[in-house]
Amino acid sequence: MKRFLITMAAILLCAPCLFATTPSDDAESQGQQTQPANFTVTVGDVTFKMIWVEGGRFDMGSPAGVGNSNEQPRHSVTLDGYWIAETEVTQGLWRAVMGAEKGWTQGYGYGTNYPAYYVSYTEAIDFCKELNAKTNYKYNFTLPTEAQWEYAARGGNKSNGYTYSGSNTLDNVAWYWNNSNGNNGNTYGTHEVKTKSSNELGIYDMSGNVWEWCSDWYGKNYYKESPPKNPKGPSTGDRRVLRGGSWAALPITAESLIATARNPGSSDFDFGFRLAVSSSL
């Protein structure tokens, strides 16, 4: 069903860079620190922020009678803390790390602060490897697991139980087909990151803009077999998980519980990703 939704949405339509790290402005500066701080990383002339997500337990997946069978059953998951990127990887960061562009166009959104798209899972992993090399392997940047992605999208331990990432009103937090189709004065294609409201954790665009790759292989029955702590998906498969919906997708795909999957070598005008780092630094 989700592959159908993506298809329908599509129819509708250098030398190593210097890097630096600094604690976030909103990290605690005095007294005992109760959790790891957010942090920023600079590669070349581009700086990005990683948001700390306190570990905890949540009910992952769709309730009975809601969503599709591959998002069920709803099951208890406990995660260790981790960091996840404040925004999707931007075109500016991609250029700083990879030294090249990906064929982005004005038609689908072009600029330093637009999300990188036309990115396959395989290319996202290559990006992480190159970024790790450029930052002297200090952080081990990778893609979030599907469980990490959903927990962060739903607001972690600060969740207000919203349908979308940060709101029950999709237009407040997401670029999706209804407001990105070029009609009624709106702009066609992707939009600059951080132009909608954030969710409870201060994370942007986890609903809409571009689909985001997760590290998990897709398994139709995996939710029935998933371990209760730090699940990482099936050990093998032929498709990788995508979450979050996109500017070219229908509203239902932007719900924080919705999942789909594609071949890891496939890319499209609305496929992107965001970074994650485990707590075991």
Short mmCIF file of the C-alpha atoms (twelve columns), coordinates in Angstrom:
data_MODEL
# 
_entry.id   MODEL 
# 
loop_
_atom_site.group_PDB 
_atom_site.id 
_atom_site.type_symbol 
_atom_site.label_atom_id 
_atom_site.label_alt_id 
_atom_site.label_comp_id 
_atom_site.label_asym_id 
_atom_site.label_seq_id 
_atom_site.Cartn_x 
_atom_site.Cartn_y 
_atom_site.Cartn_z 
_atom_site.pdbx_PDB_model_num 
ATOM 1   C CA . MET A 1   0.000  0.000   0.000   1 
ATOM 2   C CA . LYS A 2   2.771  2.456   0.908   1 
ATOM 3   C CA . ARG A 3   4.657  1.681   -2.305  1 
ATOM 4   C CA . PHE A 4   1.442  2.595   -4.107  1 
ATOM 5   C CA . LEU A 5   1.251  5.900   -2.241  1 
ATOM 6   C CA . ILE A 6   4.799  6.821   -3.248  1 
ATOM 7   C CA . THR A 7   4.076  5.897   -6.855  1 
ATOM 8   C CA . MET A 8   0.872  7.892   -6.947  1 
ATOM 9   C CA . ALA A 9   2.613  10.895  -5.408  1 
ATOM 10  C CA . ALA A 10  5.293  10.764  -8.071  1 
ATOM 11  C CA . ILE A 11  2.700  10.628  -10.800 1 
ATOM 12  C CA . LEU A 12  0.980  13.669  -9.309  1 
ATOM 13  C CA . LEU A 13  3.015  15.821  -9.887  1 
ATOM 14  C CA . CYS A 14  38.751 18.567  -2.818  1 
ATOM 15  C CA . ALA A 15  41.073 18.426  0.142   1 
ATOM 16  C CA . PRO A 16  39.715 17.166  3.466   1 
ATOM 17  C CA . CYS A 17  37.552 19.836  5.049   1 
ATOM 18  C CA . LEU A 18  38.373 21.269  8.443   1 
ATOM 19  C CA . PHE A 19  35.842 20.425  11.096  1 
ATOM 20  C CA . ALA A 20  34.967 21.866  14.462  1 
ATOM 21  C CA . THR A 21  32.583 20.937  17.233  1 
ATOM 22  C CA . THR A 22  30.933 23.144  19.789  1 
ATOM 23  C CA . PRO A 23  28.370 22.550  22.533  1 
ATOM 24  C CA . SER A 24  24.909 23.779  21.675  1 
ATOM 25  C CA . ASP A 25  23.693 27.124  22.983  1 
ATOM 26  C CA . ASP A 26  20.873 25.339  24.775  1 
ATOM 27  C CA . ALA A 27  23.136 22.877  26.589  1 
ATOM 28  C CA . GLU A 28  23.433 23.326  30.323  1 
ATOM 29  C CA . SER A 29  26.368 25.581  31.116  1 
ATOM 30  C CA . GLN A 30  26.265 25.469  34.899  1 
ATOM 31  C CA . GLY A 31  25.589 22.891  37.567  1 
ATOM 32  C CA . GLN A 32  25.290 19.159  37.139  1 
ATOM 33  C CA . GLN A 33  24.366 18.081  33.625  1 
ATOM 34  C CA . THR A 34  21.454 15.647  33.663  1 
ATOM 35  C CA . GLN A 35  21.860 14.421  30.099  1 
ATOM 36  C CA . PRO A 36  24.338 14.658  27.225  1 
ATOM 37  C CA . ALA A 37  24.250 17.971  25.418  1 
ATOM 38  C CA . ASN A 38  23.162 18.700  21.904  1 
ATOM 39  C CA . PHE A 39  26.223 19.386  19.773  1 
ATOM 40  C CA . THR A 40  27.128 21.022  16.479  1 
ATOM 41  C CA . VAL A 41  29.612 19.994  13.820  1 
ATOM 42  C CA . THR A 42  31.113 22.175  11.101  1 
ATOM 43  C CA . VAL A 43  32.374 20.750  7.814   1 
ATOM 44  C CA . GLY A 44  33.825 23.367  5.506   1 
ATOM 45  C CA . ASP A 45  31.449 26.314  5.763   1 
ATOM 46  C CA . VAL A 46  28.396 24.274  6.803   1 
ATOM 47  C CA . THR A 47  27.354 23.711  10.424  1 
ATOM 48  C CA . PHE A 48  24.695 21.236  11.508  1 
ATOM 49  C CA . LYS A 49  23.200 20.347  14.880  1 
ATOM 50  C CA . MET A 50  22.614 16.987  16.545  1 
ATOM 51  C CA . ILE A 51  19.750 16.761  19.061  1 
ATOM 52  C CA . TRP A 52  20.005 14.509  22.112  1 
ATOM 53  C CA . VAL A 53  17.069 12.094  22.460  1 
ATOM 54  C CA . GLU A 54  16.763 10.732  25.985  1 
ATOM 55  C CA . GLY A 55  16.203 6.986   25.989  1 
ATOM 56  C CA . GLY A 56  12.918 5.502   27.085  1 
ATOM 57  C CA . ARG A 57  10.051 3.136   26.357  1 
ATOM 58  C CA . PHE A 58  7.277  3.708   23.841  1 
ATOM 59  C CA . ASP A 59  4.623  1.779   21.938  1 
ATOM 60  C CA . MET A 60  5.845  1.476   18.361  1 
ATOM 61  C CA . GLY A 61  3.586  0.974   15.369  1 
ATOM 62  C CA . SER A 62  -0.075 1.473   14.568  1 
ATOM 63  C CA . PRO A 63  -2.917 0.437   16.891  1 
ATOM 64  C CA . ALA A 64  -5.267 -2.338  15.795  1 
ATOM 65  C CA . GLY A 65  -7.638 -1.085  13.119  1 
ATOM 66  C CA . VAL A 66  -5.369 1.812   12.141  1 
ATOM 67  C CA . GLY A 67  -2.748 1.872   9.397   1 
ATOM 68  C CA . ASN A 68  -1.542 -1.229  7.568   1 
ATOM 69  C CA . SER A 69  -0.465 -4.719  8.535   1 
ATOM 70  C CA . ASN A 70  3.259  -3.946  8.106   1 
ATOM 71  C CA . GLU A 71  2.923  -1.333  10.900  1 
ATOM 72  C CA . GLN A 72  1.363  -3.828  13.329  1 
ATOM 73  C CA . PRO A 73  1.123  -5.071  15.943  1 
ATOM 74  C CA . ARG A 74  1.835  -2.097  18.161  1 
ATOM 75  C CA . HIS A 75  4.566  -3.292  20.497  1 
ATOM 76  C CA . SER A 76  6.644  -2.019  23.393  1 
ATOM 77  C CA . VAL A 77  10.151 -0.821  22.528  1 
ATOM 78  C CA . THR A 78  12.847 0.508   24.850  1 
ATOM 79  C CA . LEU A 79  15.704 2.558   23.414  1 
ATOM 80  C CA . ASP A 80  18.991 3.776   24.797  1 
ATOM 81  C CA . GLY A 81  19.620 7.491   24.327  1 
ATOM 82  C CA . TYR A 82  21.054 8.740   21.044  1 
ATOM 83  C CA . TRP A 83  21.478 11.877  18.922  1 
ATOM 84  C CA . ILE A 84  19.527 12.629  15.768  1 
ATOM 85  C CA . ALA A 85  20.016 15.490  13.333  1 
ATOM 86  C CA . GLU A 86  17.944 18.619  13.804  1 
ATOM 87  C CA . THR A 87  17.224 18.652  10.054  1 
ATOM 88  C CA . GLU A 88  17.465 16.471  7.024   1 
ATOM 89  C CA . VAL A 89  20.889 16.476  5.377   1 
ATOM 90  C CA . THR A 90  20.955 19.630  3.272   1 
ATOM 91  C CA . GLN A 91  22.359 20.191  -0.173  1 
ATOM 92  C CA . GLY A 92  24.976 22.453  1.382   1 
ATOM 93  C CA . LEU A 93  26.166 19.718  3.745   1 
ATOM 94  C CA . TRP A 94  26.158 17.149  0.945   1 
ATOM 95  C CA . ARG A 95  28.409 19.377  -1.170  1 
ATOM 96  C CA . ALA A 96  30.733 20.051  1.780   1 
ATOM 97  C CA . VAL A 97  31.142 16.338  2.473   1 
ATOM 98  C CA . MET A 98  30.968 14.760  -0.985  1 
ATOM 99  C CA . GLY A 99  32.410 17.602  -3.067  1 
ATOM 100 C CA . ALA A 100 29.678 17.298  -5.707  1 
ATOM 101 C CA . GLU A 101 25.962 17.740  -6.305  1 
ATOM 102 C CA . LYS A 102 23.219 15.213  -7.055  1 
ATOM 103 C CA . GLY A 103 21.446 16.729  -10.035 1 
ATOM 104 C CA . TRP A 104 19.170 18.916  -7.943  1 
ATOM 105 C CA . THR A 105 17.102 21.431  -9.894  1 
ATOM 106 C CA . GLN A 106 15.145 24.612  -9.294  1 
ATOM 107 C CA . GLY A 107 12.060 22.623  -10.249 1 
ATOM 108 C CA . TYR A 108 12.301 20.377  -7.200  1 
ATOM 109 C CA . GLY A 109 14.115 22.844  -4.941  1 
ATOM 110 C CA . TYR A 110 17.706 24.027  -5.125  1 
ATOM 111 C CA . GLY A 111 19.892 25.783  -2.570  1 
ATOM 112 C CA . THR A 112 22.215 25.369  0.400   1 
ATOM 113 C CA . ASN A 113 19.401 24.928  2.919   1 
ATOM 114 C CA . TYR A 114 17.183 22.676  0.825   1 
ATOM 115 C CA . PRO A 115 17.223 18.964  1.682   1 
ATOM 116 C CA . ALA A 116 19.435 16.743  -0.437  1 
ATOM 117 C CA . TYR A 117 17.301 14.468  -2.619  1 
ATOM 118 C CA . TYR A 118 17.830 11.899  -5.361  1 
ATOM 119 C CA . VAL A 119 19.684 10.017  -2.616  1 
ATOM 120 C CA . SER A 120 19.564 6.213   -2.425  1 
ATOM 121 C CA . TYR A 121 20.135 4.254   0.771   1 
ATOM 122 C CA . THR A 122 23.511 3.132   -0.572  1 
ATOM 123 C CA . GLU A 123 24.529 6.734   -1.248  1 
ATOM 124 C CA . ALA A 124 23.370 7.808   2.218   1 
ATOM 125 C CA . ILE A 125 25.657 5.173   3.737   1 
ATOM 126 C CA . ASP A 126 28.534 6.360   1.541   1 
ATOM 127 C CA . PHE A 127 27.881 9.904   2.775   1 
ATOM 128 C CA . CYS A 128 28.080 8.742   6.405   1 
ATOM 129 C CA . LYS A 129 31.409 7.020   5.722   1 
ATOM 130 C CA . GLU A 130 32.839 10.156  4.114   1 
ATOM 131 C CA . LEU A 131 31.535 12.391  6.909   1 
ATOM 132 C CA . ASN A 132 33.077 10.110  9.526   1 
ATOM 133 C CA . ALA A 133 36.413 10.305  7.744   1 
ATOM 134 C CA . LYS A 134 36.221 14.094  7.573   1 
ATOM 135 C CA . THR A 135 35.493 14.288  11.312  1 
ATOM 136 C CA . ASN A 136 38.286 11.864  12.254  1 
ATOM 137 C CA . TYR A 137 35.822 9.120   13.211  1 
ATOM 138 C CA . LYS A 138 34.855 10.983  16.369  1 
ATOM 139 C CA . TYR A 139 31.104 10.353  16.209  1 
ATOM 140 C CA . ASN A 140 30.258 7.368   13.987  1 
ATOM 141 C CA . PHE A 141 27.474 9.086   12.059  1 
ATOM 142 C CA . THR A 142 24.954 6.664   10.601  1 
ATOM 143 C CA . LEU A 143 21.279 6.430   9.714   1 
ATOM 144 C CA . PRO A 144 18.736 6.075   12.525  1 
ATOM 145 C CA . THR A 145 17.089 2.737   13.056  1 
ATOM 146 C CA . GLU A 146 13.384 2.724   12.305  1 
ATOM 147 C CA . ALA A 147 12.646 2.636   16.046  1 
ATOM 148 C CA . GLN A 148 14.949 5.595   16.687  1 
ATOM 149 C CA . TRP A 149 13.332 7.491   13.836  1 
ATOM 150 C CA . GLU A 150 9.776  6.901   15.088  1 
ATOM 151 C CA . TYR A 151 10.600 7.683   18.719  1 
ATOM 152 C CA . ALA A 152 12.232 10.977  17.749  1 
ATOM 153 C CA . ALA A 153 9.439  11.867  15.310  1 
ATOM 154 C CA . ARG A 154 6.853  11.339  18.041  1 
ATOM 155 C CA . GLY A 155 8.715  13.606  20.452  1 
ATOM 156 C CA . GLY A 156 10.576 11.029  22.561  1 
ATOM 157 C CA . ASN A 157 9.876  11.333  26.277  1 
ATOM 158 C CA . LYS A 158 8.371  14.787  25.649  1 
ATOM 159 C CA . SER A 159 5.716  13.447  23.300  1 
ATOM 160 C CA . ASN A 160 2.282  15.057  23.272  1 
ATOM 161 C CA . GLY A 161 0.847  12.211  21.218  1 
ATOM 162 C CA . TYR A 162 0.412  14.180  18.000  1 
ATOM 163 C CA . THR A 163 -0.594 12.500  14.740  1 
ATOM 164 C CA . TYR A 164 2.239  14.216  12.862  1 
ATOM 165 C CA . SER A 165 5.704  15.109  14.086  1 
ATOM 166 C CA . GLY A 166 4.980  18.117  16.292  1 
ATOM 167 C CA . SER A 167 1.297  18.808  15.630  1 
ATOM 168 C CA . ASN A 168 -2.133 17.436  14.847  1 
ATOM 169 C CA . THR A 169 -2.315 20.064  12.081  1 
ATOM 170 C CA . LEU A 170 -0.160 18.923  9.183   1 
ATOM 171 C CA . ASP A 171 0.321  22.363  7.623   1 
ATOM 172 C CA . ASN A 172 2.012  23.577  10.814  1 
ATOM 173 C CA . VAL A 173 4.885  21.116  10.562  1 
ATOM 174 C CA . ALA A 174 5.140  19.646  7.057   1 
ATOM 175 C CA . TRP A 175 5.609  20.269  3.366   1 
ATOM 176 C CA . TYR A 176 3.392  17.754  1.579   1 
ATOM 177 C CA . TRP A 177 1.403  17.537  -1.643  1 
ATOM 178 C CA . ASN A 178 -1.441 19.857  -0.638  1 
ATOM 179 C CA . ASN A 179 0.919  22.784  0.083   1 
ATOM 180 C CA . SER A 180 3.766  21.939  -2.332  1 
ATOM 181 C CA . ASN A 181 2.007  21.153  -5.619  1 
ATOM 182 C CA . GLY A 182 2.456  24.536  -7.291  1 
ATOM 183 C CA . ASN A 183 -1.236 25.395  -7.071  1 
ATOM 184 C CA . ASN A 184 -2.978 28.270  -5.284  1 
ATOM 185 C CA . GLY A 185 0.252  30.231  -5.010  1 
ATOM 186 C CA . ASN A 186 2.288  27.566  -3.236  1 
ATOM 187 C CA . THR A 187 5.788  26.543  -4.348  1 
ATOM 188 C CA . TYR A 188 6.274  23.218  -6.145  1 
ATOM 189 C CA . GLY A 189 8.871  20.820  -4.765  1 
ATOM 190 C CA . THR A 190 10.984 20.619  -1.636  1 
ATOM 191 C CA . HIS A 191 11.365 23.587  0.702   1 
ATOM 192 C CA . GLU A 192 14.219 24.871  2.828   1 
ATOM 193 C CA . VAL A 193 14.593 22.993  6.105   1 
ATOM 194 C CA . LYS A 194 13.393 24.594  9.348   1 
ATOM 195 C CA . THR A 195 10.674 26.650  7.642   1 
ATOM 196 C CA . LYS A 196 7.893  24.815  9.480   1 
ATOM 197 C CA . SER A 197 7.519  24.356  13.237  1 
ATOM 198 C CA . SER A 198 9.651  21.791  15.069  1 
ATOM 199 C CA . ASN A 199 8.387  18.901  17.148  1 
ATOM 200 C CA . GLU A 200 8.633  18.582  20.932  1 
ATOM 201 C CA . LEU A 201 12.373 17.833  20.781  1 
ATOM 202 C CA . GLY A 202 13.250 20.732  18.482  1 
ATOM 203 C CA . ILE A 203 13.551 18.508  15.388  1 
ATOM 204 C CA . TYR A 204 12.292 19.738  12.019  1 
ATOM 205 C CA . ASP A 205 10.674 18.178  8.939   1 
ATOM 206 C CA . MET A 206 10.214 14.658  10.252  1 
ATOM 207 C CA . SER A 207 6.828  14.873  8.589   1 
ATOM 208 C CA . GLY A 208 7.049  15.731  4.898   1 
ATOM 209 C CA . ASN A 209 9.639  17.488  2.692   1 
ATOM 210 C CA . VAL A 210 11.606 14.310  1.769   1 
ATOM 211 C CA . TRP A 211 11.257 10.646  2.648   1 
ATOM 212 C CA . GLU A 212 14.032 9.615   5.041   1 
ATOM 213 C CA . TRP A 213 16.008 6.387   4.852   1 
ATOM 214 C CA . CYS A 214 16.379 4.298   8.002   1 
ATOM 215 C CA . SER A 215 19.075 1.688   8.562   1 
ATOM 216 C CA . ASP A 216 16.626 -1.244  8.872   1 
ATOM 217 C CA . TRP A 217 15.934 -3.877  6.302   1 
ATOM 218 C CA . TYR A 218 12.194 -4.136  5.743   1 
ATOM 219 C CA . GLY A 219 10.420 -7.225  7.069   1 
ATOM 220 C CA . LYS A 220 6.679  -7.702  6.614   1 
ATOM 221 C CA . ASN A 221 6.328  -9.526  9.926   1 
ATOM 222 C CA . TYR A 222 9.181  -7.903  11.810  1 
ATOM 223 C CA . TYR A 223 6.945  -6.028  14.253  1 
ATOM 224 C CA . LYS A 224 5.694  -9.427  15.468  1 
ATOM 225 C CA . GLU A 225 9.273  -10.614 16.049  1 
ATOM 226 C CA . SER A 226 11.037 -7.417  17.084  1 
ATOM 227 C CA . PRO A 227 13.178 -7.568  20.243  1 
ATOM 228 C CA . PRO A 228 11.916 -5.259  22.987  1 
ATOM 229 C CA . LYS A 229 15.153 -3.284  23.342  1 
ATOM 230 C CA . ASN A 230 17.056 -1.357  20.651  1 
ATOM 231 C CA . PRO A 231 15.587 -3.216  17.642  1 
ATOM 232 C CA . LYS A 232 17.629 -2.910  14.448  1 
ATOM 233 C CA . GLY A 233 15.375 -4.607  11.919  1 
ATOM 234 C CA . PRO A 234 15.753 -7.977  10.176  1 
ATOM 235 C CA . SER A 235 19.263 -9.270  9.519   1 
ATOM 236 C CA . THR A 236 18.645 -9.508  5.758   1 
ATOM 237 C CA . GLY A 237 16.191 -8.273  3.170   1 
ATOM 238 C CA . ASP A 238 15.771 -6.722  -0.264  1 
ATOM 239 C CA . ARG A 239 14.341 -3.321  0.716   1 
ATOM 240 C CA . ARG A 240 15.257 -0.645  3.247   1 
ATOM 241 C CA . VAL A 241 12.764 1.312   5.333   1 
ATOM 242 C CA . LEU A 242 11.707 4.889   4.532   1 
ATOM 243 C CA . ARG A 243 9.747  7.108   6.909   1 
ATOM 244 C CA . GLY A 244 8.088  10.517  7.103   1 
ATOM 245 C CA . GLY A 245 6.376  11.164  3.777   1 
ATOM 246 C CA . SER A 246 7.425  13.950  1.422   1 
ATOM 247 C CA . TRP A 247 6.394  17.097  -0.416  1 
ATOM 248 C CA . ALA A 248 5.025  14.895  -3.221  1 
ATOM 249 C CA . ALA A 249 3.139  12.473  -0.985  1 
ATOM 250 C CA . LEU A 250 -0.382 12.285  0.369   1 
ATOM 251 C CA . PRO A 251 -1.149 13.502  3.917   1 
ATOM 252 C CA . ILE A 252 -1.441 10.013  5.431   1 
ATOM 253 C CA . THR A 253 2.207  9.272   4.630   1 
ATOM 254 C CA . ALA A 254 3.337  12.111  6.924   1 
ATOM 255 C CA . GLU A 255 1.914  10.432  10.027  1 
ATOM 256 C CA . SER A 256 4.614  9.461   12.510  1 
ATOM 257 C CA . LEU A 257 3.517  5.794   12.485  1 
ATOM 258 C CA . ILE A 258 3.558  5.217   8.721   1 
ATOM 259 C CA . ALA A 259 6.311  3.121   7.124   1 
ATOM 260 C CA . THR A 260 7.255  2.083   3.603   1 
ATOM 261 C CA . ALA A 261 10.322 0.548   1.925   1 
ATOM 262 C CA . ARG A 262 12.317 0.588   -1.301  1 
ATOM 263 C CA . ASN A 263 15.286 -1.114  -2.912  1 
ATOM 264 C CA . PRO A 264 18.462 0.321   -1.312  1 
ATOM 265 C CA . GLY A 265 19.791 1.359   -4.715  1 
ATOM 266 C CA . SER A 266 16.707 3.354   -5.686  1 
ATOM 267 C CA . SER A 267 16.539 7.138   -5.529  1 
ATOM 268 C CA . ASP A 268 13.890 9.699   -6.383  1 
ATOM 269 C CA . PHE A 269 13.132 13.407  -6.353  1 
ATOM 270 C CA . ASP A 270 11.838 13.080  -2.781  1 
ATOM 271 C CA . PHE A 271 14.246 10.589  -1.188  1 
ATOM 272 C CA . GLY A 272 16.638 12.015  1.424   1 
ATOM 273 C CA . PHE A 273 17.884 11.216  4.924   1 
ATOM 274 C CA . ARG A 274 19.002 12.526  8.304   1 
ATOM 275 C CA . LEU A 275 21.890 11.501  10.543  1 
ATOM 276 C CA . ALA A 276 22.040 9.706   13.866  1 
ATOM 277 C CA . VAL A 277 24.738 8.939   16.435  1 
ATOM 278 C CA . SER A 278 24.542 6.301   19.160  1 
ATOM 279 C CA . SER A 279 25.136 7.149   22.817  1 
ATOM 280 C CA . SER A 280 28.225 4.920   23.007  1 
ATOM 281 C CA . LEU A 281 30.751 7.622   22.078  1 
# 
